[in-house]
């Protein structure tokens, strides 16, 4: 009995060690949001004919991936994309909390289109690879991938995916978390400089007075 | 005495200029793009203002975001959406260049519900695992 149990534990350990390390799907993005993203890309593919996908490796292991063809969790099968494809590829490296160094990431766009979207195009839209190791890494994946159909159209590879305003919004749904002051966000360095200058006047006066030699 | 007065004077002048200068994204867009009309979004406090840009959406959105930093942004297959304190700016494609739509917060949310719903507010649609955040909210 004891021998059988030991053999079973050994077998489980052996399988665990021998299996290639695979990250669970949705390391950065939740499964539900990956499904939404894949559906969005599928709609874009229907409008443009171009296939889309995302493929993100985390510490060298396949992590988040999906496509307009096969949904979330499956990398894009480019051989099934006669009109071309564009895939957001990224590598994310997390360092352990006690290790030296910082988390890092790199991003490329893999495409066979005549005028492919590039990582520089994503930068122009306000994204950088470091967003993938930031607090909103999930939204970065969703937005960078979601931007591909827009960029593909802008470069003349395909028509735009038409913008449609919502017409039937549930009354209970509202905008929340109103952002802070635009003025402070935009001009805080100038405001601080002005305040420092205002304070600098009296400070200078006090300094000069303290330097004066008292006369009796 | 003179130096102290000059320093403080420059500071006060700068403060007045910053606080009274046209700072809003509405002002920037009004000055930079061609006004083409208005639209009404149900539930919005103000009419939507429509402008035309001769540049594509990503470049137009970048110009606006560079000039007036948004609190949040969404980039989607159909356009770029910028969120400010009281305004939402939508930059969407049109036959040539792009259309810039300026809404108040509620109007922008309702107009772009399909794109920002759940990201910038509540969302009754499918899946709220990620959604429901906003500026400053993380995972």
mmCIF file of C-alpha atoms in Angstrom, chain A residues 50-172:
data_model
loop_
_atom_site.group_PDB
_atom_site.id
_atom_site.type_symbol
_atom_site.label_atom_id
_atom_site.label_comp_id
_atom_site.label_asym_id
_atom_site.label_seq_id
_atom_site.Cartn_x
_atom_site.Cartn_y
_atom_site.Cartn_z
ATOM 1 C CA UNK A 50 -7.447 41.246 -42.787
ATOM 2 C CA UNK A 51 -6.769 38.772 -39.946
ATOM 3 C CA UNK A 52 -5.706 40.022 -36.528
ATOM 4 C CA UNK A 53 -4.177 38.459 -33.475
ATOM 5 C CA UNK A 54 -2.134 38.953 -30.357
ATOM 6 C CA UNK A 55 0.615 36.765 -28.953
ATOM 7 C CA UNK A 56 2.335 37.687 -25.720
ATOM 8 C CA UNK A 57 5.057 35.620 -24.126
ATOM 9 C CA UNK A 58 5.586 36.010 -20.402
ATOM 10 C CA UNK A 59 9.084 35.128 -19.206
ATOM 11 C CA UNK A 60 9.619 33.170 -22.409
ATOM 12 C CA UNK A 61 6.451 31.127 -22.054
ATOM 13 C CA UNK A 62 3.356 31.604 -24.267
ATOM 14 C CA UNK A 63 0.912 33.699 -22.271
ATOM 15 C CA UNK A 64 -1.932 35.723 -23.701
ATOM 16 C CA UNK A 65 -2.864 35.019 -27.274
ATOM 17 C CA UNK A 66 -5.809 34.884 -29.571
ATOM 18 C CA UNK A 67 -7.037 35.806 -32.994
ATOM 19 C CA UNK A 68 -9.863 36.988 -35.151
ATOM 20 C CA UNK A 69 -10.034 33.511 -36.677
ATOM 21 C CA UNK A 70 -10.098 31.143 -33.724
ATOM 22 C CA UNK A 71 -10.874 33.254 -30.691
ATOM 23 C CA UNK A 72 -8.906 33.523 -27.479
ATOM 24 C CA UNK A 73 -6.176 31.146 -26.423
ATOM 25 C CA UNK A 74 -5.201 30.166 -29.964
ATOM 26 C CA UNK A 75 -2.473 31.899 -31.988
ATOM 27 C CA UNK A 76 -3.388 33.221 -35.421
ATOM 28 C CA UNK A 77 -3.034 30.669 -38.219
ATOM 29 C CA UNK A 78 -1.528 33.010 -40.807
ATOM 30 C CA UNK A 79 -1.850 30.475 -43.624
ATOM 31 C CA UNK A 80 -5.613 30.988 -43.417
ATOM 32 C CA UNK A 81 -5.311 34.737 -44.067
ATOM 33 C CA UNK A 82 -5.180 35.265 -47.851
ATOM 34 C CA UNK A 83 -5.695 39.017 -47.584
ATOM 35 C CA UNK A 84 -2.986 39.522 -45.000
ATOM 36 C CA UNK A 85 -2.583 39.673 -41.249
ATOM 37 C CA UNK A 86 -1.333 41.824 -38.419
ATOM 38 C CA UNK A 87 -0.361 40.404 -35.045
ATOM 39 C CA UNK A 88 0.686 42.235 -31.913
ATOM 40 C CA UNK A 89 3.668 40.323 -30.555
ATOM 41 C CA UNK A 90 5.171 41.152 -27.203
ATOM 42 C CA UNK A 91 7.576 39.683 -24.708
ATOM 43 C CA UNK A 92 7.125 40.500 -21.068
ATOM 44 C CA UNK A 93 9.745 39.726 -18.467
ATOM 45 C CA UNK A 94 8.901 39.876 -14.790
ATOM 46 C CA UNK A 95 11.719 39.779 -12.270
ATOM 47 C CA UNK A 96 11.215 38.285 -8.843
ATOM 48 C CA UNK A 97 10.618 40.708 -5.979
ATOM 49 C CA UNK A 98 13.962 39.996 -4.357
ATOM 50 C CA UNK A 99 15.944 40.068 -7.624
ATOM 51 C CA UNK A 100 17.863 42.966 -9.114
ATOM 52 C CA UNK A 101 16.437 44.697 -12.180
ATOM 53 C CA UNK A 102 12.966 45.758 -13.225
ATOM 54 C CA UNK A 103 10.131 44.218 -15.158
ATOM 55 C CA UNK A 104 10.523 44.866 -18.884
ATOM 56 C CA UNK A 105 8.705 44.341 -22.162
ATOM 57 C CA UNK A 106 9.132 44.690 -25.891
ATOM 58 C CA UNK A 107 6.513 45.038 -28.616
ATOM 59 C CA UNK A 108 6.508 44.433 -32.360
ATOM 60 C CA UNK A 109 3.825 44.191 -34.994
ATOM 61 C CA UNK A 110 4.135 41.133 -37.202
ATOM 62 C CA UNK A 111 2.397 41.696 -40.527
ATOM 63 C CA UNK A 112 2.652 40.775 -44.194
ATOM 64 C CA UNK A 113 0.632 43.782 -45.378
ATOM 65 C CA UNK A 114 2.083 46.134 -47.977
ATOM 66 C CA UNK A 115 2.130 49.012 -45.486
ATOM 67 C CA UNK A 116 2.114 47.302 -42.118
ATOM 68 C CA UNK A 117 1.358 48.980 -38.819
ATOM 69 C CA UNK A 118 4.428 49.378 -36.637
ATOM 70 C CA UNK A 119 5.351 49.757 -32.988
ATOM 71 C CA UNK A 120 6.073 53.420 -33.777
ATOM 72 C CA UNK A 121 2.465 53.841 -34.873
ATOM 73 C CA UNK A 122 1.375 52.484 -31.509
ATOM 74 C CA UNK A 123 3.720 54.935 -29.798
ATOM 75 C CA UNK A 124 2.055 57.776 -31.651
ATOM 76 C CA UNK A 125 -1.216 56.595 -30.163
ATOM 77 C CA UNK A 126 0.302 56.879 -26.712
ATOM 78 C CA UNK A 127 1.401 53.298 -26.077
ATOM 79 C CA UNK A 128 4.809 51.961 -25.240
ATOM 80 C CA UNK A 129 6.144 48.542 -24.318
ATOM 81 C CA UNK A 130 6.403 49.588 -20.676
ATOM 82 C CA UNK A 131 2.613 49.812 -20.551
ATOM 83 C CA UNK A 132 2.669 46.012 -20.613
ATOM 84 C CA UNK A 133 4.352 45.924 -17.220
ATOM 85 C CA UNK A 134 2.331 48.810 -15.809
ATOM 86 C CA UNK A 135 -0.735 48.919 -13.634
ATOM 87 C CA UNK A 136 -3.090 48.799 -16.621
ATOM 88 C CA UNK A 137 -1.269 46.071 -18.530
ATOM 89 C CA UNK A 138 -4.538 44.407 -19.464
ATOM 90 C CA UNK A 139 -5.980 47.537 -21.052
ATOM 91 C CA UNK A 140 -2.683 48.083 -22.860
ATOM 92 C CA UNK A 141 -2.958 44.660 -24.504
ATOM 93 C CA UNK A 142 -6.595 45.240 -25.424
ATOM 94 C CA UNK A 143 -5.994 48.736 -26.814
ATOM 95 C CA UNK A 144 -2.754 48.005 -28.661
ATOM 96 C CA UNK A 145 -4.326 45.002 -30.358
ATOM 97 C CA UNK A 146 -7.606 46.814 -30.909
ATOM 98 C CA UNK A 147 -5.724 49.654 -32.603
ATOM 99 C CA UNK A 148 -4.386 47.400 -35.371
ATOM 100 C CA UNK A 149 -7.499 47.568 -37.614
ATOM 101 C CA UNK A 150 -7.506 51.368 -37.320
ATOM 102 C CA UNK A 151 -3.822 51.589 -38.272
ATOM 103 C CA UNK A 152 -4.240 49.079 -41.097
ATOM 104 C CA UNK A 153 -7.000 51.266 -42.568
ATOM 105 C CA UNK A 154 -5.068 54.499 -42.060
ATOM 106 C CA UNK A 155 -2.208 53.074 -44.085
ATOM 107 C CA UNK A 156 -4.521 52.232 -46.940
ATOM 108 C CA UNK A 157 -4.442 48.444 -46.643
ATOM 109 C CA UNK A 158 -8.180 48.105 -46.053
ATOM 110 C CA UNK A 159 -11.297 50.198 -45.476
ATOM 111 C CA UNK A 160 -12.011 51.637 -42.051
ATOM 112 C CA UNK A 161 -14.161 49.740 -39.605
ATOM 113 C CA UNK A 162 -17.145 52.086 -39.474
ATOM 114 C CA UNK A 163 -17.719 54.006 -36.275
ATOM 115 C CA UNK A 164 -21.200 53.595 -34.886
ATOM 116 C CA UNK A 165 -22.526 55.623 -32.015
ATOM 117 C CA UNK A 166 -24.488 53.668 -29.441
ATOM 118 C CA UNK A 167 -28.228 54.154 -29.703
ATOM 119 C CA UNK A 168 -29.649 52.041 -26.925
ATOM 120 C CA UNK A 169 -27.767 52.625 -23.686
ATOM 121 C CA UNK A 170 -29.261 51.286 -20.441
ATOM 122 C CA UNK A 171 -30.400 54.237 -18.331
ATOM 123 C CA UNK A 172 -28.610 52.898 -15.255
#
